[in-house]
Structures are given as C-alpha cells and as structure tokens.
C-alpha atoms as one frame of an Amber mdcrd trajectory, in Angstrom:
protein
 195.372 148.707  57.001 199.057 149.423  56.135 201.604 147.042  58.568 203.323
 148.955  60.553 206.669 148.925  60.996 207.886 149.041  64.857 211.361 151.080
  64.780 213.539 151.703  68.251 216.638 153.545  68.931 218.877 150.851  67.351
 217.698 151.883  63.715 218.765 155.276  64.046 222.543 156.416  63.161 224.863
 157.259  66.017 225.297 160.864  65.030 221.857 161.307  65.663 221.880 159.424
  68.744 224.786 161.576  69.750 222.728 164.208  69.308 219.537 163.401  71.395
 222.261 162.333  73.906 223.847 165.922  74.030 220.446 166.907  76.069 221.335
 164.927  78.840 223.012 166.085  81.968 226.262 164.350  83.157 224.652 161.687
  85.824 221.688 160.870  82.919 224.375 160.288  80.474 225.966 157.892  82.770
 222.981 156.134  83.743 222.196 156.139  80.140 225.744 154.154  79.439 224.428
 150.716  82.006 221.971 150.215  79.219 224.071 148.240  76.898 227.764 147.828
  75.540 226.988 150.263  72.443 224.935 152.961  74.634 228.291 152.880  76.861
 230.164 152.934  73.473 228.338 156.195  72.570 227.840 157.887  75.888 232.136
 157.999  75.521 232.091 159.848  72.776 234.253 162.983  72.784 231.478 165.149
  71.390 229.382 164.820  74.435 231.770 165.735  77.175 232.436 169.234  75.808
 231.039 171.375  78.377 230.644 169.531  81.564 228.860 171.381  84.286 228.844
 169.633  87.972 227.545 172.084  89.812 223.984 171.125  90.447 225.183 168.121
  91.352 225.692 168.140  94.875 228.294 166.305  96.673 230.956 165.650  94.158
 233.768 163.615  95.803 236.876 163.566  94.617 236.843 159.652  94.383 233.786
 160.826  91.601 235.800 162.993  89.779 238.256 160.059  89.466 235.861 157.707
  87.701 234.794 160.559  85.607 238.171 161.479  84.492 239.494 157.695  83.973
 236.033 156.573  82.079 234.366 159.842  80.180 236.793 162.855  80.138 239.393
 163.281  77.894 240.729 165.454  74.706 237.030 166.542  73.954 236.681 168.580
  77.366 236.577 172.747  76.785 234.615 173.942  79.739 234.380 172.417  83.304
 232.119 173.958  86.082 232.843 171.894  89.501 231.145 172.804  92.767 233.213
 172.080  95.815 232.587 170.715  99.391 232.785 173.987 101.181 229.071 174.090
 102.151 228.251 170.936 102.817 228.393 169.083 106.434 231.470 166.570 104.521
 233.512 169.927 104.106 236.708 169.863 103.013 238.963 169.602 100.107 238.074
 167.182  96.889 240.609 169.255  93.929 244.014 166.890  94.988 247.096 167.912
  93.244 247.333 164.264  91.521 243.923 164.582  89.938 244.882 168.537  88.589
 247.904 166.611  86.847 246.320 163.756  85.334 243.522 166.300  84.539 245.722
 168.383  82.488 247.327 165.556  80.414 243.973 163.553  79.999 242.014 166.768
  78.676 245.190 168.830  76.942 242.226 171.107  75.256 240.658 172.489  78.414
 240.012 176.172  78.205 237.931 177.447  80.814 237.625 176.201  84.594 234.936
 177.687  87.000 235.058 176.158  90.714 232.059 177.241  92.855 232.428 176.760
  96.726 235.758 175.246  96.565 238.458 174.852  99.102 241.637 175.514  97.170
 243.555 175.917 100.835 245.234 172.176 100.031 246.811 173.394  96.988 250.299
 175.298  96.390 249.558 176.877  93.669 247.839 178.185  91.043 250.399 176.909
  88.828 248.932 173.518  89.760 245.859 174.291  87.323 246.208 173.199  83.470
 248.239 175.705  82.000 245.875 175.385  79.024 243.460 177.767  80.683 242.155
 180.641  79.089 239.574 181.711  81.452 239.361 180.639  85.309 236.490 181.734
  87.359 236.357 181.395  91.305 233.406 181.708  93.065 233.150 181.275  96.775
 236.100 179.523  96.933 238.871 179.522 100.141 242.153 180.489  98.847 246.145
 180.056 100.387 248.084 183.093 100.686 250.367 181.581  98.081 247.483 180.508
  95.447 248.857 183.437  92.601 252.820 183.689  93.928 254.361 181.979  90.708
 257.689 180.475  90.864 259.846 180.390  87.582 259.822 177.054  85.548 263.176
 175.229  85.557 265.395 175.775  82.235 264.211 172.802  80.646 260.458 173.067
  81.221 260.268 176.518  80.431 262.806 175.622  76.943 260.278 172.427  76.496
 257.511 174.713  76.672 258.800 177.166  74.063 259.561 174.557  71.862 256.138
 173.203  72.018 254.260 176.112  71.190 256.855 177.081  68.258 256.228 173.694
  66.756 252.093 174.519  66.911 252.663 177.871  65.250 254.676 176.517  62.458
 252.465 173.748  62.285 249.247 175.602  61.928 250.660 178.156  59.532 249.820
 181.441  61.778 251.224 182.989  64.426 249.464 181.931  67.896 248.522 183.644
  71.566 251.570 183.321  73.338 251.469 183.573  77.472 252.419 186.963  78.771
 253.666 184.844  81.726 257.085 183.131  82.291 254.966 180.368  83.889 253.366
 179.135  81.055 249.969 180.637  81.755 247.577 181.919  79.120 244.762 182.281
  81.023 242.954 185.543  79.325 240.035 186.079  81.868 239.845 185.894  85.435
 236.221 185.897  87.433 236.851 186.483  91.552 233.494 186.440  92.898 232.736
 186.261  96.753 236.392 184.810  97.348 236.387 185.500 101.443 240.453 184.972
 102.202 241.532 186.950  99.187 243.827 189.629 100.586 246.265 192.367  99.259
 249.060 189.546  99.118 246.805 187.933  96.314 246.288 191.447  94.765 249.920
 192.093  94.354 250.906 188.438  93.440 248.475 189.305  90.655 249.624 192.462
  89.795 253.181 190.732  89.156 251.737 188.983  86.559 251.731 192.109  84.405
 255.171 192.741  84.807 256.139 189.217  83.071
C-alpha cells in the first residue's frame, strides 16, 4: 500500500490560503487570526478586508470599531456596511467624529458607506464622512437638521484639495471625476431609505448641492 503523505494548511501557498480565507465573515476571520503568528499575519492582509459588511453582527460598539480600524482596516477597504445601535436596548450613538477622521486617513480608498439603524444625531455634518465616497446609503438612520448644510472649505484646504487631485490626473495620464461640490464631495449615489427625521430642510440642503 502506497505511504501516504499527511499534508495540512501549512503546505499550501498563502495566496491560496488567502483565498479560502476570503469565505469567512469578519468575526471568523478574527477568530481565525488567535490561531498562530502567520494565520494573524494573513488574516491582515489587505485583500481580505475589501468589502466589510457588519451588519449581521449585532451590537457593534464603537470601542469594536476601534480595534477593527487600528488592527485589520486600512488602504484595502472599498465597501463598509455598519449597523448602528438605534434598535437595540444600549441605544445610542457609536459613529464618533474622531473615529470618521482616522477612518478616512487609515482607509484613503473607501468608496461606498451604507449605515443601517444608525444615530447620526451626534454628528455635525455630513462633511464629517470620508470625502472619498462615491456612494452613501442610509437606512433607518436618525439624522440632525444640519447633516447635508455644507460649509465652504477654508482657502487652503479647498487649494490643497485641488492640488491633490491635479497631481492624480497628471499622474495617471487621464483626466479624472472631479466633485461637482465646493466641499470636496464626490459622492455619485445617494440611498435614503426609511430615514424618520429627514425633513424639507434636508431636501433643500440637498438640492444646494446642485447648484455648486
């Protein structure tokens, strides 16, 4: 009888590993990362924190989407579904306006944002979000009166901001999507689904956008 030959994870290369890891969901990948130093090596990698969806994960705090951001999110991140606090007996507000900064330089390539049962009431402003955002979707969410009022960048972030994206244009050859907004914005696709407090003050802050 041939010998066989007993094989385990370890012989197999980490871009296929990175692929059987890619079917996990966000709290299996983490477990997955306790195992040993090079499963935590390879549970970081970029290519698996793409798309992160949150929301079947109930009771996201916002001390979890700390360790998250600090440990597993960065450059690789595209899409991020969060579900919010708003239903649960905690209640409450977990989106602070220091994790929104450190979210936008940590993950500069976000594109798309969808928050489902949210309470945005803690926040200023829109303008708060990464201004990388192409598509934001709001679902359920509590909103300020003041959410979509934009206030003009000061002369040096709005000349920083111009310089930027002419450097990326000649950089890449090809002309790029500039913001219709003075703010910055580029965000292409809105979703307002069930959004209880929005009123005709959001409506018309919205509407101004067209007119920048």
């Amino acid at each position: 009888m041939a010998d066989f030959r007993t094989s385990t994870l370890d012989y197999f290369p980490e871009n296929i590993l990175i692929d059987i890891l890619s079917y996990l969901g966000v709290r299996e990948l983490i477990r997955t990362g306790r195992v040993c130093k090079r499963w935590r090596r390879l549970v970081k990698d970029q290519r698996l924190w793409r798309a992160v969806d949150l929301t079947a994960w109930k009771g996201v705090t916002s001390r979890m989407l700390w360790v998250l951001l600090r440990q597993y999110l960065g450059t690789g991140l595209r899409c991020l579904l969060l579900r919010g606090l708003l239903l649960s007996a905690r209640g409450g507000a977990f989106l602070s306006e220091s994790w929104l900064k450190a979210l936008s330089s940590t993950c500069p390539r976000l594109r798309s944002l969808s928050l489902l049962h949210a309470d945005l009431r803690g926040l200023r402003s829109c303008q708060l979000l990464p201004t990388t955002l192409q598509v934001l979707e709001l679902r359920g969410c509590e909103l300020p009166q003041s959410f979509f009022t934009q206030t003009p960048p000061s002369p040096e972030k709005q000349a920083g901001a111009a310089s930027t994206a002419s450097t990326q244009q000649h950089g890449r050859g090809q002309t790029g999507k500039v913001p219709a907004s003075t703010s910055g914005f580029a965000i292409e696709t809105m979703v307002l689904d069930n959004v209880p407090s929005f009123t005709d003050l959001h409506l018309q802050s919205l509407a101004s956008w067209l007119g920048q």
